[in-house]
Structures are given as C-alpha cells and as structure tokens.
Amino acid sequence: MNALREAGPRLVVLLVCSPLIGAAIVAALGRGRPETARQAALANSLLTVLLSGLVAVAFAMVAESPSDTSAAFSALVPWFAVEHPTAGDGSRLALVCVLSFGVDALNLGPLTWVPWLACGALALMSSQEATGTRSRASGTQGGVSTAELIVWLLVECGLLAVFAAQDAVTFVFAGMMTLGLIGLSLGWWGGGDRRATAGRFLRGQFAAQLLWWLGLVGMAVAAAWSRQELLARIPPVDFRWITLSRGLPQVVYQSMAGFQYWSAASPLLFAVLLTGAALRTPWAPFHHGMQTWLNAVPTTFALLLIGAWPLVAGYGWLRFIAPAFGDDLAALGGGLTWWTALSAILCSRLCWTATEPRQFATAWCLSLQSLGWLGLVDGSPAGLTAGWLMLQAAGWSAAGWLLLGERADDAGPQRRPRAAFAAMLCLLPLVAIPVVGGGPESASPVEVLLLHHLWPTGLAIVAWFVTGWAAMRRIAHLAFGTSAKGAGGDLTLRDGLWLLPLGVCLIVVVVHPALWWGQP
Amino acid sequence: MTVCLLTWLPLAVGLAGLLWPRHWQQSTVWTVAWCGLCFVAALTGVLAGFVESTSIALGLDDFARRALPVAGLWAAAFGWVMLRGDDEGRSAAVGRGGAILGGLTLAATSTDLIGLSFALEMVRIGTTVSRREERGMLDRLLFLGLCVGAAGCQGVTGSLDLATMRDVLAGVYTPAEPLVPVGRPALVLVGSVALWMIAAVTPIGIRAVSAVLDERGEPLEQQLAALTARQLVALLALSRWMAVGLPGLEAAVTTLLVMLSLIAGGCAVWLMDDRQRLDRLLSGFALWQCAGHLLWLTAAIKATDAMWLPVGWSHDLLVLAAMAAIAVSWVGRSSSLAYLDELRGLGALRPVSAALLLIPLVSLLGGPLVAGGWLRLTMMSQIFSLHVPGPDDLLFPRLDVRYALLLWSVVWIVSARAAVEIGRVVLLETPLRIDAWSRGWWAMVVAVLTATAVIAAGCCPYLLTLLIER
C-alpha cells in the first residue's frame, strides 16, 4: 500500500501518457491491419481504466476526506524558464512554467470518468452494431480505420491532460491540442455538412481558448506583481493553480499595491474569462452550436464531446477563476444567475421540442449544464460543490441518453423496457443533485441559491421541471411505445399556457417556504 | 552616420543591379550572386551576433548584434522570392532585394535619425513596384514626414544622434512628473517624434492596402516579402530608438505605439474579412503580428536587454515565408496564387506539404508544442507587466496597454478564424486539381527548416532560452 501511495505522481503521469502510448502502438501495428489496431486500442483503453482506478485508490490513501483539496500528488517537470527585464524600474521579471500533472479532490472525478467513457465508446466503436450507428452519423460505410483509432486515443490523452493539469499553461496547451483533434475528427469522419461544422466548432472553441489563455496569463502576472511589495522583489510569474487560485486572493489583501493592482486588472480579466466560459460551455445564445456539432460528429466522438468536453469549462472555472474572482462574482452574481437561468430555460425548451435522440441528449446536456452553472456563478461553497457535481452528472447522463437513443432504435420491442429502465437512471442527476452538497449543518445548494438569487433560481426550477418532464415523456415512449407526439413535437401554445401557471405554482409552493425556512 | 561594412555590400549590389544594362540583367549570374549574397549576409549577421570578437571588429553595438541576424534571416527566408522574379525580370527583383537588405542592415546598425530615415526610405523604394504604386503620393510624402520629424528632434535637442539626444533630454528636459512633459520645446519634440514614428509605420498599412485594392496585384510571395520588409525596418528603427531611450517621453511614446498598434490591428481585421483571398489572409497575419510587436515594443521601452523582440520577429518572418513558400510551390512557377480555394485538397494529395504549411500556421497562432506558443506567452506576460508609476509610489497596470492587448486578442481570434478556414480547405476539402508541384528547392528548404525549428523549440523551449541567454 505504501508503494502505491508513493507511486501516486508517477501513476498520474502514466495515466495521462497511456493513451499516447496506445496511439503509438496502434500506429506501429495497425498499418493495413485494422483488426489488430482495434484490439490494441481496446486493450490500451482497458489499461487506462485500470490505471485510473489505481490513481483513485492511491489518492484515497492520501486524502483525509473525499473533499480534501489540499491533499494531492502531482508531478512537476520544469518546462520553460526565462528572465527578462521589465519596463518599470529595471528589475527583472522571471517566467517559470512547469509541465505538471496531478490529482486532487477536484479532478479525481473526471480523471476516473473519462477513461470509462472512452473505453465504453471504443467498445461501441469496435462492435458490429456500432457500424450501423456510425454509418447513420457519418454517412459512410465500413469499419473503423486505424487513423480514427489513433485520433480517438489522442483525444482521450488530451482530455486526461486537461483535467490532470496543475498549472495554467499545461491546461491551456492540452485544451488546444484536444480541440484541434476533435475538430479534425469532426471534419474527417463527421456526417453531412461536416466540414463547415468543423470550421464552426473550431472557430468558436478556439476563440474561447484564446480568451482563457489571455485571462490566465494576466492573472499570473497580476499575482507576481501583487507579491512584489511583500517580497521586496518581483517573484517569478508562476502559472501553477495554487498560485493563481489560492495565492492571488490572499496576497491582494495583504498589500496596498497588490490590492490596487488587482482592483484595476480584475474587471478586464474577469470579462475575458467569463466570455471564454460562455463560449466554451456553451451558454445561450451560443448553445445552438453544440447541437450542430453533435449532430455531425460520429457517435463515438459524440460520447466524448457530450460527456467530457463541456466539463472542461466548469473545471477551469472552479480550478482557476472562481476562487480568484470572488469579489467580481459577488458583484455580478445576480446578472450571471439570470443569464444561466435563461440559458437553462432555452435549453429546456430545446429538450422539449427535440425529436431525434441525439438532439434530445444534447439538449439534456445543455439544460443540466446551465443548471450546474447556476451554482458555479453563485460562488458559495455549497453552490460550487453542487454545480460541479451537476456538471459531471450532466456529462455522464447525457452520454447515457446518447448511447441509449442511438441503440434503442436498433433494439427490438422486447428490449425496450430495459432501455427505459436504463434511461430512468439518467434521470438521477436531475433528481438528486440539487440537494447534494449541503452538509448536515449547512444549507442545501437550493436553499443557498434561493436565498441569494430568488427569481433566477425560480426560473431555473421551471427549466428543471420542463427538462424532467420531457425526459419522462421520452422514457414513456421507450417503455410503452407511445406516439411520436409524446416523445417530442413542437411546444404548442397550450403547453406553454399550461407550463406558466405551473412554474408560478412551483415558485409559490417551493420557493417561498424554502426562503422562509432559510431565515435565521 | 554610422554605417558598417555589412550595409554597403548589399547596397552596392542592389545599386549595380538597378543600373546595369538590361540585357546583362537577364543573366543567371545575378541570380547566383544574389543567392550567395543572401547567405553571406545571413551568415555574417549571425556570426556578428554571436561572436564577440567579430562584433568588436565590425564596430557593432549590442542592438546591432541582435538586429543584424534578423535582417540576414529576412534575406534567407525571402531570398527565394527574389529568385523567382516577377514580370519585370529577375534582375529588377535582385536590385530591389539589394536595396531592401541594405536598408535593413542600415536600420540595424545606424544610431542616428538620418541613418534610420534613410533606411526606411531605402526599403520603401525597394518594396515599391513603380508600375503600380507610382501614383501613391502619400507613400512618397512620408519621407518628408521622416525628414521633418528628424529636423524637429534636431531643432530641440541640437543633435540627430540618438545617444546625444537622450543625454540632452535626460539633463535638460526631464520634467518632474513624467506623464506631463512641460514646455514648448518638449511639445515640439513630442510632435516630431510622433511625426517620425507615424511616417515610419504608415507605409506598412499602405503597402498592404494598395496591394489588396488592386485585384490583380503582385504575386502573393512578393506582396508578403515587401510587407514583411517594411515591417521589419520600421520595427528595427523604432526599437533602436526605444533601446536608446527617451527620458520623460515614455508615456507619450507608449500611447503613440499603442495607437499605431490599434491601426495595424484594424487593418488586419479588414484584410482578413475576406477569407477567400489567400493574399489578404497572409497580409492580415503579417499586420496582426506587426500590431503585436508594436505593443511588445511598449514593454521594452526601458529594457536594456530586449532580446525577445528579435526572436519574435525572426519567428514571424520565418513562418510567414514558409507558408508563402508552400502555397506558391503548390501552384507552380508560372502562375500566381490569390485564392484560398486553389489550395483545396493539399492535405490529401501532399500531406507533407500540408504539414509544412500548417505547422507554421499553428505556430503563428501560438499553438501548443510549437515555438509560437512560448513566444505569445512571453509577449503577453511582458505586456501585462508594463505599468506606470502612480501616486505614493504604487504601481498601476497601464490601462491603455491592457485594452490594446484585449483588442489585439480580438484580432487574434479573427486570425484564428482565418487559420481555421485555411486548415479546413487544406485538410478537409476534396481536391479539385491535379498535382502541379514545382521545384522550389530554396522555398522547400525554408519550409522544412522552419517547421523543424518551430517544433524543436516548442517541444523543448529550453532551446529558446539558450538562444536568448546567448
């Protein structure tokens, strides 16, 4: 056991590099032998799952509690260090970047979830039935090519690197690589109009990535300058998350120069980072983009795109942004919660009107993401916890919906009840997550949100209800084979009139008592 | 006027190329001579930059040792353009190339305003195709702006030598509050500096705009070579001035540079608005880079060891040259390339060439694991570090620079859109034409070396650090 604990940092590096090694092996063995390539990729994917389990066990041995973010093991490799003079007083400003991977309570979930998702998708990619679903998506016939497997493994590697990154540079660089690979896979193996869709995906997501890069660099420089007064010299610009999200909020209140510097710089940086998050998630009004991408991408890549990619924005927000911009969040929290609540409403409408299984899975993901972001932009510990859990749950449940939807069409009537039961499991996050995150002595996230932002939370509850109702209709369709109208169709005026008083009733019945209970 | 031997050599060759009888100019001897000259200049520049004893023998200062390799690199990167020639014949291209290289080396080595103004004018002449730009009166009038600006500086400080000007300013005209230079002479000086700088930088935009307005303008590679040459000489001249320093005028000069950067960024957005024209896209990339370098200059105003700037210029020159080389080589020797659709299917037919085109493009955008990523990171951190002294000795970040950086990032996003379009056409579209590969060995050498260097420095950025420290 001690050996496992001591091997923790190396295990993390191995976990990230495992798909990369797999890609190299597939490239070496798979030329002209697609069956061998497929087997090698599957074996590598299983090995990655095993490694993720070992990492989780090793972390559990180190951490005192499951939410212990101070307990972490990470591997740091000096990557880039340079010293250059500044324009101020002639002193020198050093720049230090490390290539770092690690695990803590924040990223343990995605690091164990992504290999499972990847392995499942790869198994789907390898199966005979998948050929049918893939053909529907891409419009092509035939098995999976070696190139597709290689790109797939590289995407998995990139996603693991994003989540395991312990510094902003690794986070941004890994995100860029993953983004490019997903765009290429979309353009090469996607469905109709895949080239234009790939272009749109890359343009939007790359813009978000650049904005985040700019904001993170600004944060790192601000952290260095803010510590100047305390240290009597300019410390190196450090991109590690612990400096940005923990050191920066502390240091700006310990020196007058740091406070004034941060007061001047933080609004601009927060605006940049917020725009990047809205583009990347994506929030309304950018949410139509995700439907377009997911409609064009092959099923297997869609599983990763819907299950893991939207998590990156929330993870980056939690890791780097939310701790450092507490004041800005407090100032703008009202507006941001309105934004996310409206986004949830729009996405729940998409959920209601979706007719295709893939459309529904996308709308489901977007709606739950918006509900999760409501907690993230609130900034309270309960909200952040619940928001992060909601985002993760949205990922796996949307991937589940996608998989079920794609396969239920191929299944016979006798398998439909089982599919319906599996779909019921996908409803769990909608039911359970809003009350998760509050301890026995603390308020639940819903209570906190209602106290902080009454009307946006009420709006979100309406969205929550619409999304759940749409999901129930789809489950009923799966179980009993009801008409297509029951599984989708346009939202009529009568439906809307029916929903409106229901939402008001919900607010009156749920919101007011909760507000009353929450009074000290 | 300080002019080193390295400047006179290409000057003489360029002048001879322009004045030589036309039937002699058709000879391939000139081509060979030009190639040899480029390599000699590049080699000597690099040696002069790295070998202390050589630099002492040549009488070069620190700035010249850093700048001369960049001038040589321009010659090496865009030498194949001169080799290809244009409608007027290869010899004319060789003559213009000599003028450009002479101007660049003059800007790298000169330490007074006469030399810098002359360098700017030489490059302007060398990059002007008389048939198409002879009516560009504004372009010519800018030389007057250079002269008037230099005269104003001379009138206030009593000297055209930059070091003497600095000493005079430091001793006499430095006001108590650096943000408010008081007194009529100081105002004249600020106006003169502004005039000189605008006259130095404006031809960059004129060049790009005039080339684009003409639908059947110059070939892509010549357009890009001319644009980058003008950018480089302007940046060299401005950096020389910034390296010497302007005591008391830092705030005014910074604001001026920020404004110039915004103008360059605006021109880049306008150019990249039409994403079907490859010449516009590459010119837009070059202008966006120039906007970034102008911002970067603001961070290096007082820096005594701003080695990152030449590295950034070298990187951008190389990647632009490599991209143009691959694009032109794909179309062939006889025709010129203007539209992006002509590159359709390059990835399917020539994957290596597509990689050689896209690797520099990714580096230009600051992608991961390529040199450009580290350079953008360094640039942004340096620009964010620029500040002005505030009351009670507190430090404030420069507001105008921060917003300029934000706008530069917007242009960055526009550039990324254009790059995605290029990548989409090259990698995803179906080929429409058969292979028309031409033998551009020099261009290929530039492209291969660039891709190799960019990836090596990106994966092992310690190489970049070594280069800087050396």
mmCIF file of N, CA and C in Angstrom, chain B residues 344-408:
data_model
loop_
_atom_site.group_PDB
_atom_site.id
_atom_site.type_symbol
_atom_site.label_atom_id
_atom_site.label_comp_id
_atom_site.label_asym_id
_atom_site.label_seq_id
_atom_site.Cartn_x
_atom_site.Cartn_y
_atom_site.Cartn_z
ATOM 1 N N ARG B 344 -7.143 23.688 -52.244
ATOM 2 C CA ARG B 344 -8.054 22.607 -51.848
ATOM 3 C C ARG B 344 -7.404 21.247 -52.039
ATOM 4 N N GLY B 345 -7.531 20.446 -51.003
ATOM 5 C CA GLY B 345 -7.060 19.078 -51.123
ATOM 6 C C GLY B 345 -5.566 18.902 -51.022
ATOM 7 N N LEU B 346 -4.874 19.921 -50.621
ATOM 8 C CA LEU B 346 -3.416 19.782 -50.484
ATOM 9 C C LEU B 346 -3.077 18.668 -49.495
ATOM 10 N N GLY B 347 -3.873 18.565 -48.437
ATOM 11 C CA GLY B 347 -3.603 17.546 -47.431
ATOM 12 C C GLY B 347 -3.774 16.140 -47.977
ATOM 13 N N ALA B 348 -4.711 15.962 -48.892
ATOM 14 C CA ALA B 348 -4.936 14.629 -49.441
ATOM 15 C C ALA B 348 -3.863 14.265 -50.457
ATOM 16 N N LEU B 349 -3.471 15.234 -51.248
ATOM 17 C CA LEU B 349 -2.505 14.928 -52.295
ATOM 18 C C LEU B 349 -1.066 15.028 -51.805
ATOM 19 N N ARG B 350 -0.785 15.985 -50.983
ATOM 20 C CA ARG B 350 0.580 16.203 -50.497
ATOM 21 C C ARG B 350 0.547 16.407 -48.984
ATOM 22 N N PRO B 351 0.442 15.334 -48.226
ATOM 23 C CA PRO B 351 0.334 15.506 -46.769
ATOM 24 C C PRO B 351 1.538 16.193 -46.151
ATOM 25 N N VAL B 352 2.718 15.915 -46.694
ATOM 26 C CA VAL B 352 3.914 16.549 -46.125
ATOM 27 C C VAL B 352 3.870 18.061 -46.357
ATOM 28 N N SER B 353 3.483 18.432 -47.551
ATOM 29 C CA SER B 353 3.389 19.868 -47.839
ATOM 30 C C SER B 353 2.328 20.529 -46.970
ATOM 31 N N ALA B 354 1.217 19.822 -46.774
ATOM 32 C CA ALA B 354 0.167 20.386 -45.912
ATOM 33 C C ALA B 354 0.696 20.576 -44.499
ATOM 34 N N ALA B 355 1.469 19.606 -44.032
ATOM 35 C CA ALA B 355 2.042 19.747 -42.689
ATOM 36 C C ALA B 355 3.005 20.923 -42.651
ATOM 37 N N LEU B 356 3.792 21.067 -43.720
ATOM 38 C CA LEU B 356 4.743 22.183 -43.750
ATOM 39 C C LEU B 356 4.040 23.532 -43.836
ATOM 40 N N LEU B 357 2.833 23.528 -44.335
ATOM 41 C CA LEU B 357 2.054 24.769 -44.366
ATOM 42 C C LEU B 357 1.369 25.033 -43.023
ATOM 43 N N LEU B 358 0.861 23.970 -42.416
ATOM 44 C CA LEU B 358 0.033 24.165 -41.221
ATOM 45 C C LEU B 358 0.852 24.289 -39.937
ATOM 46 N N ILE B 359 2.008 23.677 -39.894
ATOM 47 C CA ILE B 359 2.827 23.805 -38.673
ATOM 48 C C ILE B 359 3.224 25.264 -38.437
ATOM 49 N N PRO B 360 3.741 25.954 -39.453
ATOM 50 C CA PRO B 360 3.999 27.391 -39.225
ATOM 51 C C PRO B 360 2.731 28.171 -38.893
ATOM 52 N N LEU B 361 1.617 27.770 -39.489
ATOM 53 C CA LEU B 361 0.371 28.485 -39.203
ATOM 54 C C LEU B 361 -0.018 28.330 -37.739
ATOM 55 N N VAL B 362 0.108 27.115 -37.236
ATOM 56 C CA VAL B 362 -0.207 26.880 -35.822
ATOM 57 C C VAL B 362 0.748 27.664 -34.935
ATOM 58 N N SER B 363 1.992 27.691 -35.331
ATOM 59 C CA SER B 363 2.974 28.435 -34.540
ATOM 60 C C SER B 363 2.670 29.937 -34.569
ATOM 61 N N LEU B 364 2.245 30.404 -35.718
ATOM 62 C CA LEU B 364 1.902 31.819 -35.824
ATOM 63 C C LEU B 364 0.771 32.178 -34.867
ATOM 64 N N LEU B 365 -0.148 31.252 -34.695
ATOM 65 C CA LEU B 365 -1.279 31.498 -33.813
ATOM 66 C C LEU B 365 -0.943 31.251 -32.349
ATOM 67 N N GLY B 366 0.239 30.745 -32.089
ATOM 68 C CA GLY B 366 0.610 30.482 -30.701
ATOM 69 C C GLY B 366 0.068 29.175 -30.184
ATOM 70 N N GLY B 367 0.079 28.154 -31.017
ATOM 71 C CA GLY B 367 -0.427 26.851 -30.606
ATOM 72 C C GLY B 367 0.522 26.141 -29.657
ATOM 73 N N PRO B 368 0.064 25.034 -29.100
ATOM 74 C CA PRO B 368 0.895 24.294 -28.153
ATOM 75 C C PRO B 368 1.979 23.493 -28.849
ATOM 76 N N LEU B 369 3.062 23.286 -28.117
ATOM 77 C CA LEU B 369 4.184 22.471 -28.584
ATOM 78 C C LEU B 369 4.828 22.994 -29.863
ATOM 79 N N VAL B 370 4.701 24.251 -30.103
ATOM 80 C CA VAL B 370 5.453 24.921 -31.167
ATOM 81 C C VAL B 370 6.003 26.219 -30.577
ATOM 82 N N ALA B 371 7.013 26.750 -31.259
ATOM 83 C CA ALA B 371 7.720 27.903 -30.690
ATOM 84 C C ALA B 371 6.794 29.090 -30.463
ATOM 85 N N GLY B 372 5.825 29.247 -31.367
ATOM 86 C CA GLY B 372 4.949 30.410 -31.262
ATOM 87 C C GLY B 372 4.173 30.468 -29.952
ATOM 88 N N GLY B 373 3.842 29.303 -29.409
ATOM 89 C CA GLY B 373 3.108 29.291 -28.150
ATOM 90 C C GLY B 373 3.898 29.952 -27.037
ATOM 91 N N TRP B 374 5.170 29.631 -26.949
ATOM 92 C CA TRP B 374 6.008 30.218 -25.897
ATOM 93 C C TRP B 374 6.236 31.701 -26.153
ATOM 94 N N LEU B 375 6.348 32.043 -27.426
ATOM 95 C CA LEU B 375 6.575 33.461 -27.730
ATOM 96 C C LEU B 375 5.342 34.300 -27.388
ATOM 97 N N ARG B 376 4.159 33.774 -27.682
ATOM 98 C CA ARG B 376 2.952 34.521 -27.320
ATOM 99 C C ARG B 376 2.835 34.632 -25.804
ATOM 100 N N LEU B 377 3.179 33.550 -25.137
ATOM 101 C CA LEU B 377 3.112 33.575 -23.672
ATOM 102 C C LEU B 377 4.049 34.645 -23.115
ATOM 103 N N THR B 378 5.259 34.674 -23.626
ATOM 104 C CA THR B 378 6.221 35.664 -23.162
ATOM 105 C C THR B 378 5.759 37.068 -23.504
ATOM 106 N N MET B 379 5.246 37.216 -24.695
ATOM 107 C CA MET B 379 4.802 38.541 -25.115
ATOM 108 C C MET B 379 3.667 39.048 -24.231
ATOM 109 N N MET B 380 2.694 38.193 -23.995
ATOM 110 C CA MET B 380 1.553 38.640 -23.179
ATOM 111 C C MET B 380 1.997 38.972 -21.761
ATOM 112 N N SER B 381 2.877 38.145 -21.210
ATOM 113 C CA SER B 381 3.298 38.416 -19.830
ATOM 114 C C SER B 381 4.099 39.714 -19.762
ATOM 115 N N GLN B 382 4.890 39.981 -20.785
ATOM 116 C CA GLN B 382 5.655 41.235 -20.777
ATOM 117 C C GLN B 382 4.737 42.442 -20.924
ATOM 118 N N ILE B 383 3.741 42.307 -21.772
ATOM 119 C CA ILE B 383 2.848 43.451 -21.969
ATOM 120 C C ILE B 383 2.006 43.687 -20.720
ATOM 121 N N PHE B 384 1.554 42.612 -20.096
ATOM 122 C CA PHE B 384 0.803 42.784 -18.849
ATOM 123 C C PHE B 384 1.676 43.402 -17.762
ATOM 124 N N SER B 385 2.975 43.207 -17.865
ATOM 125 C CA SER B 385 3.866 43.730 -16.829
ATOM 126 C C SER B 385 4.143 45.209 -16.992
ATOM 127 N N LEU B 386 3.755 45.774 -18.096
ATOM 128 C CA LEU B 386 4.021 47.197 -18.306
ATOM 129 C C LEU B 386 3.147 48.031 -17.385
ATOM 130 N N HIS B 387 3.752 48.968 -16.682
ATOM 131 C CA HIS B 387 2.984 49.762 -15.748
ATOM 132 C C HIS B 387 3.588 51.164 -15.700
ATOM 133 N N VAL B 388 2.877 52.039 -15.086
ATOM 134 C CA VAL B 388 3.394 53.390 -14.885
ATOM 135 C C VAL B 388 3.424 53.674 -13.391
ATOM 136 N N PRO B 389 4.373 54.470 -12.946
ATOM 137 C CA PRO B 389 4.398 54.810 -11.529
ATOM 138 C C PRO B 389 3.172 55.640 -11.173
ATOM 139 N N GLY B 390 2.543 55.288 -10.099
ATOM 140 C CA GLY B 390 1.365 56.016 -9.665
ATOM 141 C C GLY B 390 1.668 56.883 -8.460
ATOM 142 N N PRO B 391 0.649 57.514 -7.893
ATOM 143 C CA PRO B 391 0.875 58.314 -6.687
ATOM 144 C C PRO B 391 1.316 57.418 -5.538
ATOM 145 N N ASP B 392 2.086 57.977 -4.653
ATOM 146 C CA ASP B 392 2.602 57.258 -3.483
ATOM 147 C C ASP B 392 3.418 56.030 -3.875
ATOM 148 N N ASP B 393 4.025 56.108 -5.012
ATOM 149 C CA ASP B 393 4.918 55.047 -5.469
ATOM 150 C C ASP B 393 4.222 53.698 -5.647
ATOM 151 N N LEU B 394 2.922 53.724 -5.825
ATOM 152 C CA LEU B 394 2.237 52.462 -6.089
ATOM 153 C C LEU B 394 2.281 52.193 -7.588
ATOM 154 N N LEU B 395 2.206 50.941 -7.915
ATOM 155 C CA LEU B 395 2.300 50.569 -9.322
ATOM 156 C C LEU B 395 0.910 50.255 -9.864
ATOM 157 N N PHE B 396 0.611 50.821 -10.996
ATOM 158 C CA PHE B 396 -0.658 50.537 -11.645
ATOM 159 C C PHE B 396 -0.375 49.915 -13.001
ATOM 160 N N PRO B 397 -1.169 48.967 -13.402
ATOM 161 C CA PRO B 397 -1.003 48.473 -14.756
ATOM 162 C C PRO B 397 -1.441 49.543 -15.752
ATOM 163 N N ARG B 398 -0.791 49.548 -16.888
ATOM 164 C CA ARG B 398 -1.144 50.553 -17.888
ATOM 165 C C ARG B 398 -2.513 50.245 -18.461
ATOM 166 N N LEU B 399 -3.426 51.181 -18.305
ATOM 167 C CA LEU B 399 -4.801 50.944 -18.742
ATOM 168 C C LEU B 399 -4.885 50.838 -20.259
ATOM 169 N N ASP B 400 -4.251 51.794 -20.945
ATOM 170 C CA ASP B 400 -4.361 51.784 -22.400
ATOM 171 C C ASP B 400 -3.719 50.540 -22.996
ATOM 172 N N VAL B 401 -2.623 50.116 -22.385
ATOM 173 C CA VAL B 401 -1.947 48.941 -22.922
ATOM 174 C C VAL B 401 -2.788 47.690 -22.698
ATOM 175 N N ARG B 402 -3.461 47.643 -21.550
ATOM 176 C CA ARG B 402 -4.282 46.466 -21.289
ATOM 177 C C ARG B 402 -5.431 46.380 -22.275
ATOM 178 N N TYR B 403 -6.044 47.508 -22.548
ATOM 179 C CA TYR B 403 -7.154 47.461 -23.502
ATOM 180 C C TYR B 403 -6.647 47.217 -24.920
ATOM 181 N N ALA B 404 -5.462 47.735 -25.204
ATOM 182 C CA ALA B 404 -4.883 47.435 -26.517
ATOM 183 C C ALA B 404 -4.596 45.940 -26.637
ATOM 184 N N LEU B 405 -4.133 45.356 -25.542
ATOM 185 C CA LEU B 405 -3.879 43.913 -25.563
ATOM 186 C C LEU B 405 -5.177 43.144 -25.772
ATOM 187 N N LEU B 406 -6.232 43.647 -25.169
ATOM 188 C CA LEU B 406 -7.531 42.994 -25.351
ATOM 189 C C LEU B 406 -7.970 43.079 -26.817
ATOM 190 N N LEU B 407 -7.811 44.248 -27.400
ATOM 191 C CA LEU B 407 -8.203 44.388 -28.805
ATOM 192 C C LEU B 407 -7.303 43.553 -29.707
ATOM 193 N N TRP B 408 -6.036 43.492 -29.324
ATOM 194 C CA TRP B 408 -5.127 42.637 -30.089
ATOM 195 C C TRP B 408 -5.601 41.185 -30.018
#
